[in-house]
Short mmCIF file of C-alpha atoms in Angstrom, two decimals:
data_model
loop_
_atom_site.label_atom_id
_atom_site.label_comp_id
_atom_site.label_asym_id
_atom_site.label_seq_id
_atom_site.Cartn_x
_atom_site.Cartn_y
_atom_site.Cartn_z
CA MET G 288 79.27 117.28 258.62
CA ASP G 289 78.05 114.57 259.90
CA SER G 290 79.90 111.04 259.48
CA THR G 291 77.19 109.33 257.97
CA VAL G 292 76.83 112.83 254.67
CA ARG G 293 80.21 113.14 254.80
CA THR G 294 81.10 108.98 254.07
CA GLY G 295 78.26 109.40 251.12
CA THR G 296 79.98 112.74 249.95
CA GLU G 297 83.30 110.92 250.09
CA TRP G 298 82.16 107.52 248.05
CA LEU G 299 79.91 109.19 245.63
CA TRP G 300 83.12 111.71 244.85
CA SER G 301 85.79 109.40 244.41
CA ALA G 302 83.28 107.23 242.43
CA LEU G 303 83.75 110.23 240.48
CA GLY G 304 87.08 110.47 239.90
CA GLY G 305 86.95 114.01 241.43
CA ASP G 306 89.98 114.80 244.17
CA PRO G 307 89.47 114.68 247.50
CA GLY G 308 89.98 117.85 249.36
CA LEU G 309 86.86 119.33 246.99
CA VAL G 310 84.93 117.60 249.88
CA ASP G 311 85.56 120.49 252.63
CA ARG G 312 83.99 122.71 250.37
CA VAL G 313 80.85 120.95 250.93
CA SER G 314 78.29 122.31 253.11
CA PHE G 315 75.05 120.75 254.79
CA THR G 316 72.53 122.74 256.30
CA GLY G 317 68.00 122.45 256.71
CA PRO G 318 65.72 120.89 258.95
CA SER G 319 66.55 117.32 259.78
CA GLY G 320 64.16 114.39 259.76
CA LEU G 321 63.61 114.39 256.03
CA LEU G 322 62.40 111.63 253.54
CA PRO G 323 62.08 109.51 256.67
CA ALA G 324 61.96 105.64 255.52
CA ARG G 325 64.16 103.07 256.49
CA LEU G 326 67.04 102.70 254.45
CA PRO G 327 68.49 105.83 254.31
CA VAL G 328 67.21 107.86 251.86
CA MET G 329 68.01 111.57 253.19
CA ASP G 330 71.84 109.95 252.69
CA LEU G 331 71.49 109.50 249.13
CA ALA G 332 69.64 112.52 247.75
CA ARG G 333 72.92 115.06 249.90
CA ALA G 334 75.73 113.05 248.51
CA SER G 335 74.32 112.97 244.88
CA VAL G 336 73.21 116.99 245.47
CA ALA G 337 76.38 117.26 247.06
CA VAL G 338 78.46 116.43 244.29
CA ALA G 339 76.59 117.41 241.30
CA GLY G 340 77.36 121.33 243.30
CA LEU G 341 81.09 120.08 243.72
CA ALA G 342 81.52 118.91 240.24
CA ALA G 343 79.67 122.15 239.06
CA VAL G 344 81.98 124.95 240.93
CA GLU G 345 85.21 121.95 239.69
CA ARG G 346 84.14 122.87 236.15
CA ALA G 347 83.62 126.69 237.19
CA GLY G 348 86.71 127.33 238.80
CA LEU G 349 85.37 128.48 241.89
CA PRO G 350 86.20 128.21 245.53
CA GLY G 351 83.02 127.01 246.49
CA PRO G 352 81.21 126.50 249.34
CA VAL G 353 78.35 124.34 247.88
CA ARG G 354 75.96 124.73 249.73
CA VAL G 355 73.13 121.55 250.05
CA ASP G 356 70.00 122.25 252.73
CA ASP G 357 67.74 119.09 253.25
CA GLY G 358 64.88 121.26 252.48
CA ALA G 359 66.17 121.76 249.19
CA VAL G 360 66.95 118.42 248.52
CA ALA G 361 63.93 116.86 249.91
CA THR G 362 62.27 119.06 247.61
CA ALA G 363 63.75 118.84 244.76
CA PHE G 364 63.12 114.35 244.96
CA THR G 365 59.21 114.74 245.11
CA SER G 366 59.46 117.31 243.10
CA GLU G 367 56.66 116.55 240.65
CA ARG G 368 53.84 115.74 243.57
CA TYR G 369 54.22 119.78 244.55
CA LEU G 370 54.06 120.97 240.35
CA ARG G 371 50.57 122.68 240.47
CA VAL G 372 49.30 124.07 236.15
CA ASP G 373 47.32 126.59 236.76
CA GLY G 374 46.26 125.15 239.75
CA ARG G 375 45.86 121.94 238.82
CA ALA G 376 47.89 119.03 240.56
CA PRO G 377 49.78 116.55 238.04
CA VAL G 378 48.87 113.14 237.78
CA ASN G 379 51.87 111.13 238.61
CA PHE G 380 50.50 107.23 238.50
CA ALA G 381 48.07 106.12 235.93
CA PRO G 382 45.56 103.73 237.46
CA LEU G 383 46.49 100.63 235.69
CA SER G 384 51.11 101.62 237.26
CA ARG G 385 50.40 99.90 240.75
CA PHE G 386 51.12 96.91 242.97
CA TRP G 387 48.75 93.74 242.30
CA ARG G 388 47.97 90.45 243.88
CA ALA G 389 49.31 87.08 242.07
CA ALA G 390 48.45 83.63 242.63
CA ASP G 391 51.77 83.30 244.77
CA GLY G 392 53.11 87.16 245.56
CA TRP G 393 53.07 89.99 244.40
CA VAL G 394 53.40 92.37 240.45
CA ARG G 395 54.73 95.76 240.19
CA THR G 396 53.62 97.16 236.87
CA HIS G 397 54.21 100.35 235.30
CA ALA G 398 51.76 101.52 232.46
CA ASN G 399 51.83 105.43 232.29
CA TYR G 400 52.24 105.17 228.76
CA PRO G 401 49.92 104.89 226.37
CA HIS G 402 51.80 101.69 224.38
CA HIS G 403 52.36 100.49 227.81
CA ARG G 404 49.40 100.32 229.25
CA ALA G 405 48.52 98.68 225.10
CA ALA G 406 50.98 96.34 225.97
CA LEU G 407 50.28 95.52 229.71
CA LEU G 408 46.24 94.71 228.77
CA ALA G 409 47.66 92.99 225.43
CA ALA G 410 50.37 90.01 227.31
CA LEU G 411 46.77 89.63 230.36
CA GLY G 412 43.93 89.45 227.57
CA VAL G 413 42.14 92.11 229.17
CA PRO G 414 41.31 95.01 226.47
CA SER G 415 38.43 96.51 228.33
CA GLY G 416 41.18 98.23 230.88
CA ALA G 417 39.01 98.35 233.52
CA VAL G 418 40.91 98.39 237.03
CA GLU G 419 38.99 94.45 238.77
CA GLU G 420 39.35 92.80 234.97
CA VAL G 421 43.46 92.97 235.29
CA ALA G 422 43.06 92.21 239.29
CA ALA G 423 41.30 89.44 238.49
CA ALA G 424 44.26 88.51 235.24
CA ILE G 425 47.19 89.04 237.60
CA GLY G 426 45.21 87.32 240.86
CA GLY G 427 44.85 84.18 238.50
CA ARG G 428 48.38 83.41 237.84
CA ARG G 429 51.82 83.76 238.95
CA ALA G 430 54.19 86.54 239.96
CA VAL G 431 56.87 85.59 237.55
CA GLU G 432 54.32 84.63 235.13
CA VAL G 433 52.95 87.56 234.72
CA GLU G 434 56.26 89.40 234.67
CA THR G 435 57.58 87.57 231.84
CA ALA G 436 54.13 87.37 229.62
CA VAL G 437 54.05 91.24 229.70
CA TYR G 438 57.41 91.81 229.28
CA GLY G 439 57.40 89.65 226.11
CA ALA G 440 54.02 92.11 224.83
CA GLY G 441 56.61 95.12 224.94
CA GLY G 442 55.19 96.15 228.49
CA LEU G 443 56.71 96.85 232.10
CA ALA G 444 56.17 94.18 234.68
CA VAL G 445 57.98 93.04 237.88
CA ALA G 446 56.92 89.99 240.46
CA LEU G 447 57.75 91.47 244.23
CA ARG G 448 61.15 90.30 244.85
CA THR G 449 62.62 90.26 248.34
CA PRO G 450 66.38 91.27 248.89
CA GLY G 451 68.15 87.62 249.15
CA GLU G 452 65.87 86.66 246.04
CA TRP G 453 66.81 89.54 244.49
CA ALA G 454 70.45 88.63 245.55
CA ALA G 455 70.40 85.04 244.36
CA HIS G 456 68.76 86.51 240.54
CA PRO G 457 71.00 86.49 238.22
CA GLN G 458 70.61 89.85 237.02
CA GLY G 459 70.59 90.72 240.79
CA ARG G 460 74.17 89.02 240.43
CA ALA G 461 74.90 91.35 237.18
CA VAL G 462 73.71 94.10 238.83
CA ALA G 463 76.20 93.43 242.32
CA GLU G 464 79.49 92.58 241.00
CA GLY G 465 79.59 96.18 238.43
CA PRO G 466 80.80 99.42 239.78
CA LEU G 467 77.77 102.68 240.87
CA LEU G 468 79.14 103.87 237.47
CA THR G 469 81.39 103.68 234.88
CA ARG G 470 83.81 107.01 233.07
CA GLU G 471 85.98 105.50 230.48
CA ARG G 472 87.84 107.32 228.27
CA LEU G 473 87.97 106.02 224.45
CA ASP G 474 90.46 107.92 222.38
CA GLU G 475 92.67 109.94 221.94
CA ALA G 476 91.02 112.79 220.38
CA PRO G 477 92.34 116.03 221.03
CA PRO G 478 90.30 119.18 223.10
CA ARG G 479 87.49 121.00 221.73
CA PRO G 480 88.20 124.48 221.09
CA ARG G 481 85.19 125.96 220.93
CA THR G 482 84.03 128.59 223.59
CA GLY G 483 80.61 129.48 224.87
CA PRO G 484 78.40 126.87 227.13
CA PRO G 485 78.01 123.82 226.77
CA ARG G 486 75.50 121.69 224.09
CA VAL G 487 73.69 119.01 225.35
CA LEU G 488 71.31 116.58 223.29
CA ASP G 489 68.69 114.99 225.89
CA LEU G 490 67.63 112.13 224.03
CA THR G 491 65.82 110.10 227.90
CA ARG G 492 62.77 109.91 229.47
CA VAL G 493 60.72 110.33 232.88
CA LEU G 494 62.81 110.87 235.54
CA ALA G 495 66.78 109.95 235.97
CA GLY G 496 67.69 111.37 232.66
CA PRO G 497 65.66 115.05 233.20
CA VAL G 498 66.62 115.63 235.52
CA ALA G 499 69.91 115.24 234.90
CA THR G 500 69.57 117.67 231.81
CA ARG G 501 67.10 120.10 233.69
CA THR G 502 70.61 120.60 236.27
CA LEU G 503 72.64 120.93 233.17
CA ALA G 504 70.62 123.55 231.66
CA LEU G 505 70.32 124.98 235.26
CA LEU G 506 74.23 125.16 235.42
CA GLY G 507 74.29 127.02 232.08
CA ALA G 508 73.96 124.90 229.02
CA ASP G 509 72.15 125.00 226.07
CA VAL G 510 69.93 121.41 226.32
CA LEU G 511 68.05 120.60 223.00
CA ARG G 512 65.70 117.68 223.99
CA ILE G 513 63.98 116.07 221.45
CA ASP G 514 61.59 113.45 220.96
CA PRO G 515 60.18 110.90 218.67
CA PRO G 516 56.49 112.46 216.43
CA GLY G 517 53.76 110.82 218.00
CA ASN G 518 55.55 110.39 221.76
CA PRO G 519 56.44 113.19 223.14
CA GLU G 520 56.53 112.84 227.26
CA LEU G 521 53.84 112.52 229.30
CA PRO G 522 52.28 116.25 230.19
CA ASP G 523 52.89 116.53 233.99
CA GLN G 524 56.89 115.19 233.24
CA HIS G 525 57.46 117.08 230.47
CA ALA G 526 56.22 120.65 233.10
CA ASP G 527 58.24 119.12 235.58
CA THR G 528 61.19 118.25 234.18
CA ASN G 529 61.52 120.36 231.39
CA VAL G 530 62.79 123.25 232.91
CA GLY G 531 65.61 125.51 231.18
CA LYS G 532 65.23 123.36 227.71
CA ARG G 533 64.28 123.65 224.33
CA THR G 534 62.75 120.83 223.16
CA THR G 535 62.37 119.37 219.69
CA VAL G 536 61.16 117.05 217.55
CA LEU G 537 63.05 114.10 215.53
CA ASP G 538 62.12 111.31 213.47
CA LEU G 539 65.21 109.28 213.40
CA GLU G 540 63.47 106.83 210.54
CA ARG G 541 63.01 110.06 208.43
CA PRO G 542 66.58 110.41 206.45
CA SER G 543 65.56 114.10 206.59
CA ASP G 544 65.57 114.49 210.09
CA ARG G 545 68.16 111.94 210.39
CA ARG G 546 70.74 114.12 208.52
CA THR G 547 69.28 117.57 211.08
CA PHE G 548 69.95 114.61 214.53
CA GLY G 549 73.72 114.18 212.52
CA GLU G 550 74.56 117.66 212.38
CA LEU G 551 72.74 118.17 215.38
CA LEU G 552 75.15 116.01 217.51
CA ASP G 553 77.96 116.93 214.85
CA ALA G 554 78.15 120.08 217.29
CA ALA G 555 77.34 118.71 220.88
CA ASP G 556 80.21 118.84 223.20
CA VAL G 557 77.46 115.98 224.77
CA LEU G 558 74.31 113.80 224.12
CA VAL G 559 72.97 112.05 227.04
CA THR G 560 70.42 108.63 226.33
CA GLY G 561 67.77 107.56 228.77
CA TYR G 562 66.33 104.44 226.21
CA ARG G 563 67.00 100.90 227.41
CA PRO G 564 70.13 99.78 226.33
CA GLY G 565 70.45 98.95 222.59
CA ALA G 566 67.44 100.68 221.41
CA LEU G 567 69.51 103.55 220.07
CA ASP G 568 72.46 102.21 218.48
CA ARG G 569 71.80 102.03 214.93
CA PHE G 570 72.01 105.89 214.42
CA GLY G 571 75.95 106.20 214.76
CA LEU G 572 75.85 108.59 217.95
CA HIS G 573 79.97 108.18 218.47
CA ARG G 574 82.01 111.29 217.71
CA PRO G 575 85.01 112.04 218.24
CA GLY G 576 85.10 114.31 221.44
CA LEU G 577 81.72 113.70 222.82
CA VAL G 578 80.67 113.29 226.02
CA THR G 579 77.80 110.05 226.22
CA ALA G 580 76.50 109.46 229.24
CA ARG G 581 74.09 106.68 228.81
CA VAL G 582 71.64 105.69 231.70
CA SER G 583 69.25 102.75 232.74
CA ALA G 584 67.28 100.65 234.46
CA TRP G 585 69.15 97.41 234.42
CA GLY G 586 72.67 98.17 233.43
CA GLU G 587 73.74 97.12 230.78
CA HIS G 588 74.77 93.57 232.35
CA GLY G 589 73.30 90.44 232.68
CA PRO G 590 70.68 88.80 231.66
CA TRP G 591 67.97 91.65 231.89
CA GLY G 592 70.38 94.50 229.95
CA GLY G 593 68.28 95.10 227.28
CA ARG G 594 64.92 95.46 229.13
CA ARG G 595 62.80 98.77 229.63
CA GLY G 596 61.87 99.82 233.26
CA PHE G 597 61.49 102.25 236.38
CA ASP G 598 62.36 103.29 239.26
CA SER G 599 59.09 101.88 240.68
CA LEU G 600 60.14 98.62 239.56
CA VAL G 601 63.31 98.86 240.31
CA GLN G 602 62.24 99.35 243.74
CA ALA G 603 60.04 95.96 243.44
CA ALA G 604 63.02 93.81 241.67
CA THR G 605 65.43 94.75 243.89
CA GLY G 606 63.92 94.14 247.94
CA ILE G 607 63.01 97.49 248.38
CA ALA G 608 59.85 97.25 248.79
CA VAL G 609 59.85 94.45 250.80
CA VAL G 610 62.21 96.52 253.28
CA GLU G 611 59.93 99.68 253.07
CA GLY G 612 56.28 97.59 253.29
CA SER G 613 54.39 95.43 255.36
CA ALA G 614 53.81 91.68 256.36
CA GLU G 615 50.19 93.32 254.18
CA GLU G 616 51.46 94.51 250.91
CA PRO G 617 54.81 95.81 249.57
CA GLY G 618 56.06 99.75 250.00
CA ALA G 619 57.96 102.07 248.57
CA LEU G 620 60.53 105.22 249.35
CA PRO G 621 59.63 108.22 249.93
CA ALA G 622 60.46 109.65 247.03
CA GLN G 623 61.67 108.49 243.46
CA ALA G 624 65.47 108.38 245.46
CA LEU G 625 67.04 105.73 242.58
CA ASP G 626 65.86 108.29 239.84
CA HIS G 627 66.40 111.59 241.86
CA GLY G 628 70.33 110.46 242.60
CA THR G 629 70.80 108.97 239.64
CA GLY G 630 70.27 112.14 237.57
CA TYR G 631 72.21 113.92 240.32
CA LEU G 632 75.11 111.73 239.51
CA LEU G 633 74.77 111.33 235.77
CA ALA G 634 74.71 115.13 235.97
CA ALA G 635 77.95 115.12 238.13
CA ALA G 636 79.75 112.59 235.81
CA VAL G 637 79.16 114.82 232.71
CA LEU G 638 80.70 118.41 233.95
CA ARG G 639 83.53 116.05 235.25
CA SER G 640 83.92 114.19 232.16
CA LEU G 641 83.71 117.82 230.44
CA THR G 642 86.36 119.08 232.62
CA GLU G 643 88.26 116.37 231.97
CA ARG G 644 87.85 116.22 228.00
CA ASP G 645 88.28 120.27 228.13
CA ARG G 646 91.83 119.25 229.73
CA ASP G 647 93.38 115.93 228.01
CA GLY G 648 91.14 115.17 225.55
CA GLY G 649 89.20 112.53 224.16
CA THR G 650 86.09 110.68 223.54
CA ARG G 651 84.38 109.85 226.86
CA LEU G 652 81.63 107.58 227.82
CA VAL G 653 79.69 107.76 231.56
CA ARG G 654 76.91 104.53 232.73
CA LEU G 655 74.86 104.39 234.92
CA ALA G 656 71.74 103.17 235.93
CA LEU G 657 68.48 102.27 238.94
CA ALA G 658 69.92 99.07 239.69
CA ARG G 659 73.01 100.02 240.59
CA THR G 660 72.03 103.36 243.10
CA GLY G 661 69.54 101.12 244.42
CA HIS G 662 72.55 98.99 245.42
CA TRP G 663 74.55 101.74 246.79
CA LEU G 664 71.39 102.27 248.88
CA THR G 665 70.80 99.16 250.06
CA HIS G 666 74.45 98.22 250.43
CA ALA G 667 77.53 101.19 251.15
CA LEU G 668 75.18 103.24 252.21
CA PRO G 669 75.09 102.66 256.40
CA ALA G 670 70.81 101.69 256.95
CA TYR G 671 69.56 102.27 260.83
CA ASP G 672 70.95 98.93 262.82
CA PRO G 673 69.89 99.77 266.36
CA GLY G 674 71.92 96.85 267.29
CA ARG G 675 75.09 99.71 266.98
CA TYR G 676 73.70 101.81 270.35
CA LEU G 677 73.06 98.95 272.26
CA THR G 678 75.41 97.32 274.75
CA GLU G 679 75.09 94.72 277.54
CA SER G 680 76.03 94.87 281.72
CA GLN G 681 75.52 91.74 283.74
CA GLY G 682 74.05 92.75 287.41
CA PRO G 683 72.11 92.90 290.33
CA LEU G 684 69.12 92.72 288.35
CA GLY G 685 70.08 90.29 285.50
CA ARG G 686 72.02 90.47 282.53
CA LEU G 687 70.61 93.32 281.15
CA ARG G 688 70.20 94.95 277.66
CA HIS G 689 70.03 98.62 277.19
CA ALA G 690 71.28 101.59 275.06
CA LEU G 691 74.11 103.83 274.37
CA SER G 692 74.37 107.50 275.66
CA PRO G 693 74.38 109.96 272.74
CA VAL G 694 76.54 112.32 275.23
CA ALA G 695 80.14 111.21 273.79
CA TYR G 696 83.01 113.22 273.18
CA GLU G 697 86.84 112.48 272.56
CA GLY G 698 88.32 111.51 276.49
CA GLY G 699 84.77 111.51 277.50
CA PRO G 700 84.14 108.08 278.88
CA ALA G 701 82.88 104.97 276.77
CA GLY G 702 79.35 103.96 279.44
CA TRP G 703 78.29 103.88 282.61
CA SER G 704 80.42 103.12 285.59
CA ARG G 705 77.72 100.67 286.94
CA PRO G 706 73.84 98.48 286.70
CA PRO G 707 71.31 99.39 287.74
CA GLY G 708 71.04 97.62 291.45
CA LEU G 709 68.05 96.32 293.32
CA PRO G 710 65.03 99.06 295.18
CA GLY G 711 66.27 100.23 297.59
CA ALA G 712 69.41 98.20 298.33
CA ASP G 713 72.21 100.85 298.08
CA ALA G 714 72.75 103.21 301.45
CA PRO G 715 71.34 106.89 301.43
CA ALA G 716 75.72 107.66 302.07
CA TRP G 717 76.89 109.42 299.47
CA ALA G 718 79.69 106.59 297.38
CA GLY G 719 83.13 108.31 297.70
CA PRO G 720 85.27 110.20 300.51
CA THR G 721 82.97 113.49 302.61
CA ALA G 722 85.13 116.72 302.74
#
């Protein structure tokens, strides 16, 4: 197993509270060079899928091995691009979901949902929604001014920040100070005696939460997704992420639907939520013995703790888009890796919590955030640094910096025994004694 892959898998499995001895059950295979990026995206993808598999075999009592194929991982992390509905390609981003030039930098907006699009246009004062008019409205304002106005109107927009600017931002500091994920035991509720597959209530939106519950459905859970009336999931997102699940519609503001939801929650093993922190608190979601898993964009602490967000916005705000971009324009990861990676981590955390709850009891709470996954990607995983593989030597040609040899083994040479000399300066004879 590649040391970077093993390190990432071991790190995540430790964060999940797993038995370190189980990591040896993971085997990696498949084509190399997938999901290329400046940041170690493929390592994040492999490791998050690996721990989901480890949590599954642990819960099922199976010996493994857990097989992680890079081809399958890379394809799954870009699953929305390969989706076809009767031969039609999906619509992944609406015309107003993109980067825009502001007066002093760049702004990233997200307007895939109709209500977010309406809020964006209201904040900018552009009722027509014409791309050129939106561009002009943003281009005449400072990036942070656009961010503040759009969020204030209930829309989604963030100013592009460098890694250093995000590190200095109050929300960036809050993210950096917290763990990748949290798993808590809230009480001493006894183990649940119910048999059969775990029942999972899915109150999530694109993309991390649905990836997690899609994975739980694959592993045998009875997953019931609930959407509010009049605001269903986008059709292509539904087709991509709701495989294996059943879906229904409930209006939690309506007393009869609220009672139905309460009955479902009473019999549930797991509740997964993907709405902004605090949005569902008024509905009384606590039940003894329940595993609750919450995923958010920015985390639950800090000045942005109550904000909505999506993968593309987190990449822009946290400096990832700067790292992956150029001097001319921002870039992006080769996949919505924060969403997908967090989704598989969330599934693993739910499975581990179910395993522990069934054994020891207790009500469990799991919390993850896209921004925390992004922090792990940019800080905990080793990115490619050519400097680690260079050395310097002094010789007849002067002081040289050159690449280390990739041929290495235990007991082997640390490097060449001599630097390059002046052309033609050596005698035409062997350096050592002749036989």
